[in-house]
mmCIF file of C-alpha atoms and ligand atoms in Angstrom:
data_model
loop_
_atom_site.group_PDB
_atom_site.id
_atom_site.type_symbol
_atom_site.label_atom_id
_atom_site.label_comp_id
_atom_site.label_asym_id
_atom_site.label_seq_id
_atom_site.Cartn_x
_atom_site.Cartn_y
_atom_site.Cartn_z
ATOM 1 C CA UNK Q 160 0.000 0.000 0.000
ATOM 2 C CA UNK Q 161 2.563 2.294 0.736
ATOM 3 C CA UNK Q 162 4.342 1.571 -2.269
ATOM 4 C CA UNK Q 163 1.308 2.505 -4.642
ATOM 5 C CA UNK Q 164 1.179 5.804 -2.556
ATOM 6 C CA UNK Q 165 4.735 6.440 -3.126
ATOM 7 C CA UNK Q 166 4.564 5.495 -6.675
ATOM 8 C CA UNK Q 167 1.244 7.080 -7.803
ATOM 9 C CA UNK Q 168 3.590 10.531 -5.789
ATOM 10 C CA UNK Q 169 6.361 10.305 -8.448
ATOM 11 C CA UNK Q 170 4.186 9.495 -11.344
ATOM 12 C CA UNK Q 171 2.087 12.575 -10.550
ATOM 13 C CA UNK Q 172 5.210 14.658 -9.615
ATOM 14 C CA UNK Q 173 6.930 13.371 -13.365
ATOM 15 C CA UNK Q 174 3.919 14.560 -15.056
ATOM 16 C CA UNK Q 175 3.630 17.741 -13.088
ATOM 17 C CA UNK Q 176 7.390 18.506 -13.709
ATOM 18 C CA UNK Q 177 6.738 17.456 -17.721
ATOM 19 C CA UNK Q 178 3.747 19.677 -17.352
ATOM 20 C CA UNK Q 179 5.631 23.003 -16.115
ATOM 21 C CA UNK Q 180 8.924 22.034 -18.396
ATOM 22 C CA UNK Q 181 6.401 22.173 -21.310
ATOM 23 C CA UNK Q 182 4.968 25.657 -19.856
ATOM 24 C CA UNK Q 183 8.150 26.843 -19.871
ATOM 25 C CA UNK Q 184 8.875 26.273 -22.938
ATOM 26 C CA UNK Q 185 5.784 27.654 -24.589
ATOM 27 C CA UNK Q 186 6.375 30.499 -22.928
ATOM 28 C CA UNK Q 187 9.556 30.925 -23.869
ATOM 29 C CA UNK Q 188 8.696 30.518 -27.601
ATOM 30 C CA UNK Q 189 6.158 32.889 -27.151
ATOM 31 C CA UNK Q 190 8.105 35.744 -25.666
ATOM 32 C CA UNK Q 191 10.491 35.409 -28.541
ATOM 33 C CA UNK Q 192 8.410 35.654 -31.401
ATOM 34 C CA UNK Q 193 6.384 38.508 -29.434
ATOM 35 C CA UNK Q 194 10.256 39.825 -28.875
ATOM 36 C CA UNK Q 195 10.786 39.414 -32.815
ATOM 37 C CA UNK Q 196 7.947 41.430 -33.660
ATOM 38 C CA UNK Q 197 8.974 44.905 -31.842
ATOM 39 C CA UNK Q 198 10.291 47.854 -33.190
ATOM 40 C CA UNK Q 199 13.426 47.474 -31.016
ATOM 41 C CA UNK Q 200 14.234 43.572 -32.483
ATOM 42 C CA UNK Q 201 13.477 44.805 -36.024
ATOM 43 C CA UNK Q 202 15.919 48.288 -35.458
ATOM 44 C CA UNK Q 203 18.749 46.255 -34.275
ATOM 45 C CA UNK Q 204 18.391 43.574 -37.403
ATOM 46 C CA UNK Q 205 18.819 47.057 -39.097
ATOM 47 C CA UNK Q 206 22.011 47.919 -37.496
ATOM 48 C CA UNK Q 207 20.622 50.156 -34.923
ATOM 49 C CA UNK Q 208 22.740 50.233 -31.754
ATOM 50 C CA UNK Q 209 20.863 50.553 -28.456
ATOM 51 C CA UNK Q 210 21.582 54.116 -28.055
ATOM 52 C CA UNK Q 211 20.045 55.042 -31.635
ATOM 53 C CA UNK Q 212 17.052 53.106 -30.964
ATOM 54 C CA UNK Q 213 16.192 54.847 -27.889
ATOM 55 C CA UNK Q 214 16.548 57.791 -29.860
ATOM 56 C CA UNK Q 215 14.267 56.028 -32.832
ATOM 57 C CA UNK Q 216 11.945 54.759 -30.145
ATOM 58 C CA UNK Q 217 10.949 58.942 -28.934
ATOM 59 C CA UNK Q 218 9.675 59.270 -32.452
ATOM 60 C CA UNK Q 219 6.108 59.166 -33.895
ATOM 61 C CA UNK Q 220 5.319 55.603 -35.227
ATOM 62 C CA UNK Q 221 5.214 57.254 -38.842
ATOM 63 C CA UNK Q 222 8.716 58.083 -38.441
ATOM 64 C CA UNK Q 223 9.529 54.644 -36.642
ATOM 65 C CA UNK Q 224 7.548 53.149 -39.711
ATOM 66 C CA UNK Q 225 9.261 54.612 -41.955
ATOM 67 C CA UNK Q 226 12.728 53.830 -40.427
ATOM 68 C CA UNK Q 227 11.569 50.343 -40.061
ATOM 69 C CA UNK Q 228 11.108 49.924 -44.291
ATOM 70 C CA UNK Q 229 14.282 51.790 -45.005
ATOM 71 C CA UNK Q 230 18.032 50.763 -44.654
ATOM 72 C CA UNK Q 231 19.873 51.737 -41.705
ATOM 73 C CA UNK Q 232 20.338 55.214 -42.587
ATOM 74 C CA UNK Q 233 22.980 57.114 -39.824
ATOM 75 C CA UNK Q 234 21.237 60.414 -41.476
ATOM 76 C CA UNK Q 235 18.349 59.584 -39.030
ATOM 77 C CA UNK Q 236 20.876 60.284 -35.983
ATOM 78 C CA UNK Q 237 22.769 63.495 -37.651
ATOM 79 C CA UNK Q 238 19.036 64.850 -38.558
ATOM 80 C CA UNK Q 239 17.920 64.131 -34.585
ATOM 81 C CA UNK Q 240 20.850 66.128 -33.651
ATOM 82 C CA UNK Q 241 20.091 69.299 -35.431
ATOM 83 C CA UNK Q 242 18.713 72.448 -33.107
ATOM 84 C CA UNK Q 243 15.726 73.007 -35.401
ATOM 85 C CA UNK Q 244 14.740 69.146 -36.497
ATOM 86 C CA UNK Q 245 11.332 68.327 -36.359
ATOM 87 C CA UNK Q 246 9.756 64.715 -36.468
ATOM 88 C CA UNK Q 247 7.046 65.400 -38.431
ATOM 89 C CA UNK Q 248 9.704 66.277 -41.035
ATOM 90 C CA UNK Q 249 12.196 63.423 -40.928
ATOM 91 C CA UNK Q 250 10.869 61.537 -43.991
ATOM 92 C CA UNK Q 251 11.247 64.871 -46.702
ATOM 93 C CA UNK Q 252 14.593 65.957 -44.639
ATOM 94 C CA UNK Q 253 15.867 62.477 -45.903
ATOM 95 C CA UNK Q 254 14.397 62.585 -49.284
ATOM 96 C CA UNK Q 255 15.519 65.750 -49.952
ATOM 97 C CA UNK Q 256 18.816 65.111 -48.444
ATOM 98 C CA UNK Q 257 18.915 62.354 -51.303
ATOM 99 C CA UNK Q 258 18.477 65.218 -54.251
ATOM 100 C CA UNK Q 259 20.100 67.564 -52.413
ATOM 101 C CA UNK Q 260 23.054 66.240 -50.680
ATOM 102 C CA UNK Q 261 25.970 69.008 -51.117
ATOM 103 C CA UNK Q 262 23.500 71.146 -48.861
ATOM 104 C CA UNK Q 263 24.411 71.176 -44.897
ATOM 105 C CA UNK Q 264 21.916 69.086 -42.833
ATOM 106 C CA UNK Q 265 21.438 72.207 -41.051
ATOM 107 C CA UNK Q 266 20.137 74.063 -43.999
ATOM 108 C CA UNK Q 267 18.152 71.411 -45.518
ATOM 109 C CA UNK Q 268 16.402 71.585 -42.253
ATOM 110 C CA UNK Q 269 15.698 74.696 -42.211
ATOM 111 C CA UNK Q 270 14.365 74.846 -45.659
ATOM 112 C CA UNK Q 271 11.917 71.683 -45.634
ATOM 113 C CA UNK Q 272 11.036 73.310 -42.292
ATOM 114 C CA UNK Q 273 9.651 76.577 -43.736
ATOM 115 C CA UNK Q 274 8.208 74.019 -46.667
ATOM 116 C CA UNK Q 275 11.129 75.599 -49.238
ATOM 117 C CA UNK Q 276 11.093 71.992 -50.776
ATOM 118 C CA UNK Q 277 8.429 73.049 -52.802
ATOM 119 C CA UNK Q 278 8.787 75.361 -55.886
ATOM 120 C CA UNK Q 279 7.839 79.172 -54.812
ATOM 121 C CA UNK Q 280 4.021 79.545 -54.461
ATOM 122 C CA UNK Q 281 3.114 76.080 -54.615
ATOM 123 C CA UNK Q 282 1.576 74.050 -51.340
ATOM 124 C CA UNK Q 283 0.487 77.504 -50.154
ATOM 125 C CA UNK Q 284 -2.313 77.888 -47.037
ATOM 126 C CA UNK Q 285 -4.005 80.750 -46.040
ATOM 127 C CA UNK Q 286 -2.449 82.158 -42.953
ATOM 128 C CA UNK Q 287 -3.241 81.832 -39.700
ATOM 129 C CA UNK Q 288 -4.408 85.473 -38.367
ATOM 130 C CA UNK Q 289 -5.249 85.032 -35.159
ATOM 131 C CA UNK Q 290 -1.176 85.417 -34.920
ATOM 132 C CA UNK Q 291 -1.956 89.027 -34.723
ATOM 133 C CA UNK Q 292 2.085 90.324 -34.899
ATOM 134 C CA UNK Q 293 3.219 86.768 -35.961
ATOM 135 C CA UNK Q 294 0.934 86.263 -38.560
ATOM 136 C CA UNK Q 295 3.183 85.072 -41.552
ATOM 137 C CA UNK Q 296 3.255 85.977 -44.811
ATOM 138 C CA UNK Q 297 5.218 84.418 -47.398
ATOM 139 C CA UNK Q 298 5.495 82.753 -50.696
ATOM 140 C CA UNK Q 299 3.582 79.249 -49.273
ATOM 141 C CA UNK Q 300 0.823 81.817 -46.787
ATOM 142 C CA UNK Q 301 -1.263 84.122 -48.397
ATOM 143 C CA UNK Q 302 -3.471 86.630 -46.683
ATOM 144 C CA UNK Q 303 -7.699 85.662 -47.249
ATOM 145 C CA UNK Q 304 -8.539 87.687 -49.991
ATOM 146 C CA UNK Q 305 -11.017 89.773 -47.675
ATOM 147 C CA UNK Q 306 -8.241 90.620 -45.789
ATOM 148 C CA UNK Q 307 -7.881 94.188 -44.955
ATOM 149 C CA UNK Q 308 -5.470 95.738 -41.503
ATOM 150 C CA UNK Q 309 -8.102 97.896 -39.175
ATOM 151 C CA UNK Q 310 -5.606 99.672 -38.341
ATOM 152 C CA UNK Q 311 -4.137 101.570 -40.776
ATOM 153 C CA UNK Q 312 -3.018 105.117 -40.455
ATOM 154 C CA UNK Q 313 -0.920 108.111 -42.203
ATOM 155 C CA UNK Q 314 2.315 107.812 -41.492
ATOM 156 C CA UNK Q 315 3.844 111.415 -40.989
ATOM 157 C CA UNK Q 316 6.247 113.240 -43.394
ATOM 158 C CA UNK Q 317 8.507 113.022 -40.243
ATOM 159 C CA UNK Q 318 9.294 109.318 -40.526
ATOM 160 C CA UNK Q 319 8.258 108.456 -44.110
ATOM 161 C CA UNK Q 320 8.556 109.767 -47.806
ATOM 162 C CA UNK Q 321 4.884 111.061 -48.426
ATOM 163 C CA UNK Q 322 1.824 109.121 -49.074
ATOM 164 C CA UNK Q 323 2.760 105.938 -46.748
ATOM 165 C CA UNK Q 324 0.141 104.284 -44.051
ATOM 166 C CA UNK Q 325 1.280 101.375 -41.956
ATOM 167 C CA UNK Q 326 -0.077 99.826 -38.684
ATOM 168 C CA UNK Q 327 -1.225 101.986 -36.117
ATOM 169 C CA UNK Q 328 -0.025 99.374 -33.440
ATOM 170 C CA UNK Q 329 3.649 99.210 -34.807
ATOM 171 C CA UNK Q 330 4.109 102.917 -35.615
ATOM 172 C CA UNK Q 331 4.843 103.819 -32.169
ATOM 173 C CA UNK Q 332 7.278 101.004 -31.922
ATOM 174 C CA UNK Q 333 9.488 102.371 -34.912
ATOM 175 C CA UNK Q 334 8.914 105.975 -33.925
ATOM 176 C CA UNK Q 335 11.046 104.778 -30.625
ATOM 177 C CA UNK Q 336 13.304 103.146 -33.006
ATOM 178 C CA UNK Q 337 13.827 106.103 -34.970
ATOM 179 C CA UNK Q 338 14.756 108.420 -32.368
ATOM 180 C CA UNK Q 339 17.117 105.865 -30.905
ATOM 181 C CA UNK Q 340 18.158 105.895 -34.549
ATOM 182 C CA UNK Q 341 18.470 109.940 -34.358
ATOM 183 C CA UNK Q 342 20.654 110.011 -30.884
ATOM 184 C CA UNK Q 343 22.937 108.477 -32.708
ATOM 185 C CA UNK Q 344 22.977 110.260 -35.617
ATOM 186 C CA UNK Q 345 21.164 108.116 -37.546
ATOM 187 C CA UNK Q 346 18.151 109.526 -39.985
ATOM 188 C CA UNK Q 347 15.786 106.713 -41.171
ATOM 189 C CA UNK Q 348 13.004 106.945 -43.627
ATOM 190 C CA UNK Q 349 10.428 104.673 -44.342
ATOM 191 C CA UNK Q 350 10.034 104.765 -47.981
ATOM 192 C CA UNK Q 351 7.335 102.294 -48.798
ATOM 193 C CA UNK Q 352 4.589 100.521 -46.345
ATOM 194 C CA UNK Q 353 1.458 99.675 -46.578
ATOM 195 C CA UNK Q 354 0.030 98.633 -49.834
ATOM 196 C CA UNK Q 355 -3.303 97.609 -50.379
ATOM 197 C CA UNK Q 356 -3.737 94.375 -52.624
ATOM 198 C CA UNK Q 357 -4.286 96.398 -55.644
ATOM 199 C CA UNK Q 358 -1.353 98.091 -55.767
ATOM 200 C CA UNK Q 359 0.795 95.198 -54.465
ATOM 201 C CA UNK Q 360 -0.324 93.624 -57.896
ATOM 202 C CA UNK Q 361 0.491 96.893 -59.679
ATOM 203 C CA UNK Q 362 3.933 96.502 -58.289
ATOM 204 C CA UNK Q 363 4.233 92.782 -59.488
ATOM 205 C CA UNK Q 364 3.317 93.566 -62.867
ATOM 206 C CA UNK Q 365 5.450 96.614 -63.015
ATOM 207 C CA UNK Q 366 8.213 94.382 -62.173
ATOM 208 C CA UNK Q 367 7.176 91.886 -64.547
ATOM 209 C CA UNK Q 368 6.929 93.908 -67.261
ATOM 210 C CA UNK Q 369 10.134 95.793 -66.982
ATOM 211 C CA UNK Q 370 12.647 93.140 -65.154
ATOM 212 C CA UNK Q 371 10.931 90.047 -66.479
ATOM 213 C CA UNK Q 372 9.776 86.770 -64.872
ATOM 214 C CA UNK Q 373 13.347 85.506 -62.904
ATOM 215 C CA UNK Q 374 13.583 88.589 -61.425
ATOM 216 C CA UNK Q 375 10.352 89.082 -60.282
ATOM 217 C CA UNK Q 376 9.970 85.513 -58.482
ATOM 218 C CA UNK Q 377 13.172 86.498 -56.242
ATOM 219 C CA UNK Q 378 12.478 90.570 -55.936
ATOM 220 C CA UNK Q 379 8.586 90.736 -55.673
ATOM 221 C CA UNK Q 380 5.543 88.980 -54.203
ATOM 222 C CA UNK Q 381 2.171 88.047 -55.855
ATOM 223 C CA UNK Q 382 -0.403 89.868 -54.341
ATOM 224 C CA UNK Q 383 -2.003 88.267 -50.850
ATOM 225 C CA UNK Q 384 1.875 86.980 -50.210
ATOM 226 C CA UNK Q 385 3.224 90.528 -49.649
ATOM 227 C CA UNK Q 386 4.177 91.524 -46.096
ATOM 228 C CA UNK Q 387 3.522 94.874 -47.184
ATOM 229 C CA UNK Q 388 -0.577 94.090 -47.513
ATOM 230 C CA UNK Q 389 -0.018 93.756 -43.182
ATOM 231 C CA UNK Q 390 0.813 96.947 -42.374
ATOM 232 C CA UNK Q 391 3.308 95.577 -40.183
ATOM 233 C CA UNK Q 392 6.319 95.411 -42.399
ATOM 234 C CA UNK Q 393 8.081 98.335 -44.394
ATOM 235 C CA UNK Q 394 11.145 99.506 -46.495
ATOM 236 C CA UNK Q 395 13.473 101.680 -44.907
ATOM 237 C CA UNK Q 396 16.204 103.971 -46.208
ATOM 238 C CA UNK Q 397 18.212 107.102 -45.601
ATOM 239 C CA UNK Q 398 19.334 110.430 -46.927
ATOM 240 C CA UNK Q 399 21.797 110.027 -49.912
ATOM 241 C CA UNK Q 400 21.680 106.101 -50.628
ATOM 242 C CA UNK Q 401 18.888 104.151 -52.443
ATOM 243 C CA UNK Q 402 18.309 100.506 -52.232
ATOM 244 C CA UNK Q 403 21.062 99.061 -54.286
ATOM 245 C CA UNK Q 404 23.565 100.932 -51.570
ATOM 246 C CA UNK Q 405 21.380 100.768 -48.519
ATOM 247 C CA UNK Q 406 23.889 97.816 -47.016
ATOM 248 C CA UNK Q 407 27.329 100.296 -46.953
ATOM 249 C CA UNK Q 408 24.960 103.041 -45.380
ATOM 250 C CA UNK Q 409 26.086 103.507 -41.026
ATOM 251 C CA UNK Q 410 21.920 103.612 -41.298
ATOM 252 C CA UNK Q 411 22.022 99.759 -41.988
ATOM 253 C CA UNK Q 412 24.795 98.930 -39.595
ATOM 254 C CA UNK Q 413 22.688 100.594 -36.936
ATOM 255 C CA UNK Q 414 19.504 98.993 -37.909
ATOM 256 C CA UNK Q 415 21.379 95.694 -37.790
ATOM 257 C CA UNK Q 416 22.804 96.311 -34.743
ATOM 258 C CA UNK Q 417 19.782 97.936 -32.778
ATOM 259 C CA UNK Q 418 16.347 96.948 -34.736
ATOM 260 C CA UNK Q 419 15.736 93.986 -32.517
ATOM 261 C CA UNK Q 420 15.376 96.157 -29.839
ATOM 262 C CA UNK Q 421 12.083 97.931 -31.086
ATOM 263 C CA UNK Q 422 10.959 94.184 -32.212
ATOM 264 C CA UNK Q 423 11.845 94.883 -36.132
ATOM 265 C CA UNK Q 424 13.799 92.533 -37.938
ATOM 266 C CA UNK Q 425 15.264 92.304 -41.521
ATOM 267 C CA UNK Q 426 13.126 90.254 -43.215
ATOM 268 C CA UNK Q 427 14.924 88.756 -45.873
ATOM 269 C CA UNK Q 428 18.933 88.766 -45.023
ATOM 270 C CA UNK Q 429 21.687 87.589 -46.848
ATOM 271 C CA UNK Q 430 22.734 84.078 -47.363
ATOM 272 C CA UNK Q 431 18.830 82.903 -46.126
ATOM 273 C CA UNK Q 432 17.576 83.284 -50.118
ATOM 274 C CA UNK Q 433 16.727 79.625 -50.556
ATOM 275 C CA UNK Q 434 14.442 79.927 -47.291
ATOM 276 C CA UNK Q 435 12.454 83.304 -47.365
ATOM 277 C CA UNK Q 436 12.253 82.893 -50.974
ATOM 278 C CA UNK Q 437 13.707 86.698 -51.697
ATOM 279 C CA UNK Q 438 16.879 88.559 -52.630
ATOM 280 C CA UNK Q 439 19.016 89.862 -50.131
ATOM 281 C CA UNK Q 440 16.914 93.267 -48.961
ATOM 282 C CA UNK Q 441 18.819 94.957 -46.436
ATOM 283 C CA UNK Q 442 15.835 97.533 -46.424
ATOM 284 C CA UNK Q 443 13.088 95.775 -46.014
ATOM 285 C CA UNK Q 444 11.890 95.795 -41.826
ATOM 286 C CA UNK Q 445 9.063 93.599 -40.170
ATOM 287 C CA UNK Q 446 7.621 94.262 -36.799
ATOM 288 C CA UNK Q 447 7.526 91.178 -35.087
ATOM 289 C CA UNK Q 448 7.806 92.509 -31.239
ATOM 290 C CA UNK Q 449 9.437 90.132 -28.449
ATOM 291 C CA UNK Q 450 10.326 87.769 -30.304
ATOM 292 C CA UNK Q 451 12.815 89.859 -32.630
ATOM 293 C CA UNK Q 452 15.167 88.975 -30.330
ATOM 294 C CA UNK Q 453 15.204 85.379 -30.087
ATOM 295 C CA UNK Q 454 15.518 85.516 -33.919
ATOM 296 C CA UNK Q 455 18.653 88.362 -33.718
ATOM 297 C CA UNK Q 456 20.481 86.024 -31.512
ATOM 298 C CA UNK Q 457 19.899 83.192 -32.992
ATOM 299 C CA UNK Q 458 20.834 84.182 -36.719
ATOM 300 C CA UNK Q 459 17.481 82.730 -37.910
ATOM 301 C CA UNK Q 460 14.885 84.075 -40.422
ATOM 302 C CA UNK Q 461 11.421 84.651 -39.210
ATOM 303 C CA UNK Q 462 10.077 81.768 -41.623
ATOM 304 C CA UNK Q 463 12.198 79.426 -40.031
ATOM 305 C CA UNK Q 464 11.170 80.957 -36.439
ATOM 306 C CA UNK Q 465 7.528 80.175 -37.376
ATOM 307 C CA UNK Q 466 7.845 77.263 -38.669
ATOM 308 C CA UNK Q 467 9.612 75.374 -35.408
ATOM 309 C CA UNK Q 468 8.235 78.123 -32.446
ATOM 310 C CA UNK Q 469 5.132 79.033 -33.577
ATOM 311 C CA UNK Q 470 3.996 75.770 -35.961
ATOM 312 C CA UNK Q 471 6.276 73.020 -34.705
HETATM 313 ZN ZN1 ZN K 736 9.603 95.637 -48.787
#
């Protein structure tokens, strides 16, 4: 009797050990192929090392996605690294690295950023207004076609060549700036602001008659994608130079200097053509208040502010 007992004990204990060795095993199997089917299995078959795939792994599952059907691609890491990337982005910033690859990373970011990717006036939106001193206006945002500034007032022969209006709430701003301007010595002028989009279209086709299509798609806008339709941008110059000197005048190297200050910036600087869309115009002012600063210091243009501060 005792025997049985003690037999029936290790039969049941065999089976019970079978039992949990099979478990185990199951288990096992199934943690695996669970473990082959993450992101983290299929980055490392890739050639991802753990610190890049914690990088991979903060990224929307588009971008992981896409990552997952490409080759390893080290671009991912250099493109995660740059001060202005954006996620949303990091499928065109590789695509257009691919057609574009004598260009810096830093610049292609920049320029499929502010949607530059695109040929000029194409993929445009209607801009956001409720942006008040931000609102942008460029060659991919239009204004509504309804769109008129409230605002608008004489601007006196004081501060401007005659006949200009701009933005009642900026005018005080540059009258500051101006006498700054004049304790040192300085005389500015505004010498175009506000244009209605009537005669921003008169301009265009002026320009398009008489300097012909390449130079109008770098020197002018289409009407609706003029900063000058805002009231809150204008042209500034000073006694004795026009616009093709405007950048030797001391007038300039004080505006560069000091503008931020009053919340202007230069809209369209040099170098920055293939990402505001515009010719170098060392005249050309927009009042953008606080946040002139942030873009003085750090050397950006106010599309590429936008696009990352204000959109991104
Ligand atoms: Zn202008």
């Amino acid at each position: 009797m005792k025997r049985r007992i003690k037999k029936s004990v290790i039969k049941n204990g065999i089976i019970f050990l079978g039992a949990l060795i099979l478990l185990i095993i199951v288990v096992s199997i199934i943690r695996t192929i669970m473990y082959h089917r993450t992101d983290k299995y299929k980055l490392k078959q890739l050639g991802y090392n753990d610190e890049e795939i914690k990088i991979i792994e903060t990224m929307s599952s588009d971008n992981i996605k896409y990552i997952l059907n490409n080759d390893y691609n080290e671009l991912v890491d250099d493109f995660k690294n740059e001060k202005y990337f954006l996620d949303k982005n990091l499928e065109t910033y590789l695509n257009y690295q691919k057609e574009n690859s004598s260009l810096s990373l830093a610049t292609i970011v920049s320029i499929v950023n502010v949607g530059a990717n695109n040929d000029w006036y194409t993929n445009t939106k209607e801009t956001d207004l409720t942006k008040n001193e931000l609102i942008l206006v460029n060659k991919y945002h239009y204004l509504p076609q309804d769109y008129e500034p409230s605002d608008i007032i004489d601007v006196s022969l004081r501060y401007a060549y005659s006949d200009n209006k701009t933005s009642e709430s900026i005018l005080e701003h540059y009258k500051e700036m101006f006498n700054a301007a004049s304790r040192d010595g300085i005389t500015l002028i505004i010498s175009s602001a506000y244009r209605t989009s009537e005669e921003q279209e008169e301009t265009y086709n002026y320009y398009l008659k008489n300097k012909g299509e390449d130079y109008v798609k770098s020197h002018a806008s289409l009407k609706r994608h003029s900063e000058h339709e805002t009231g809150l941008a204008f042209d500034i110059l000073t006694p004795n130079y026009n616009i093709s000197n405007f950048d030797k005048s001391p007038a300039f190297e004080w505006l560069k200097n000091n503008s931020y200050k009053y919340g202007f910036i230069m809209r369209y600087p040099e170098g920055k053509e293939n990402i505001t869309g515009y010719e170098y115009e060392p005249w050309h002012y927009r009042y953008v208040g606080d946040v002139a600063k942030t873009i003085y210091d750090e050397n950006i243009t106010f599309d590429e502010y936008y696009a990352y501060y204000v959109e991104g």
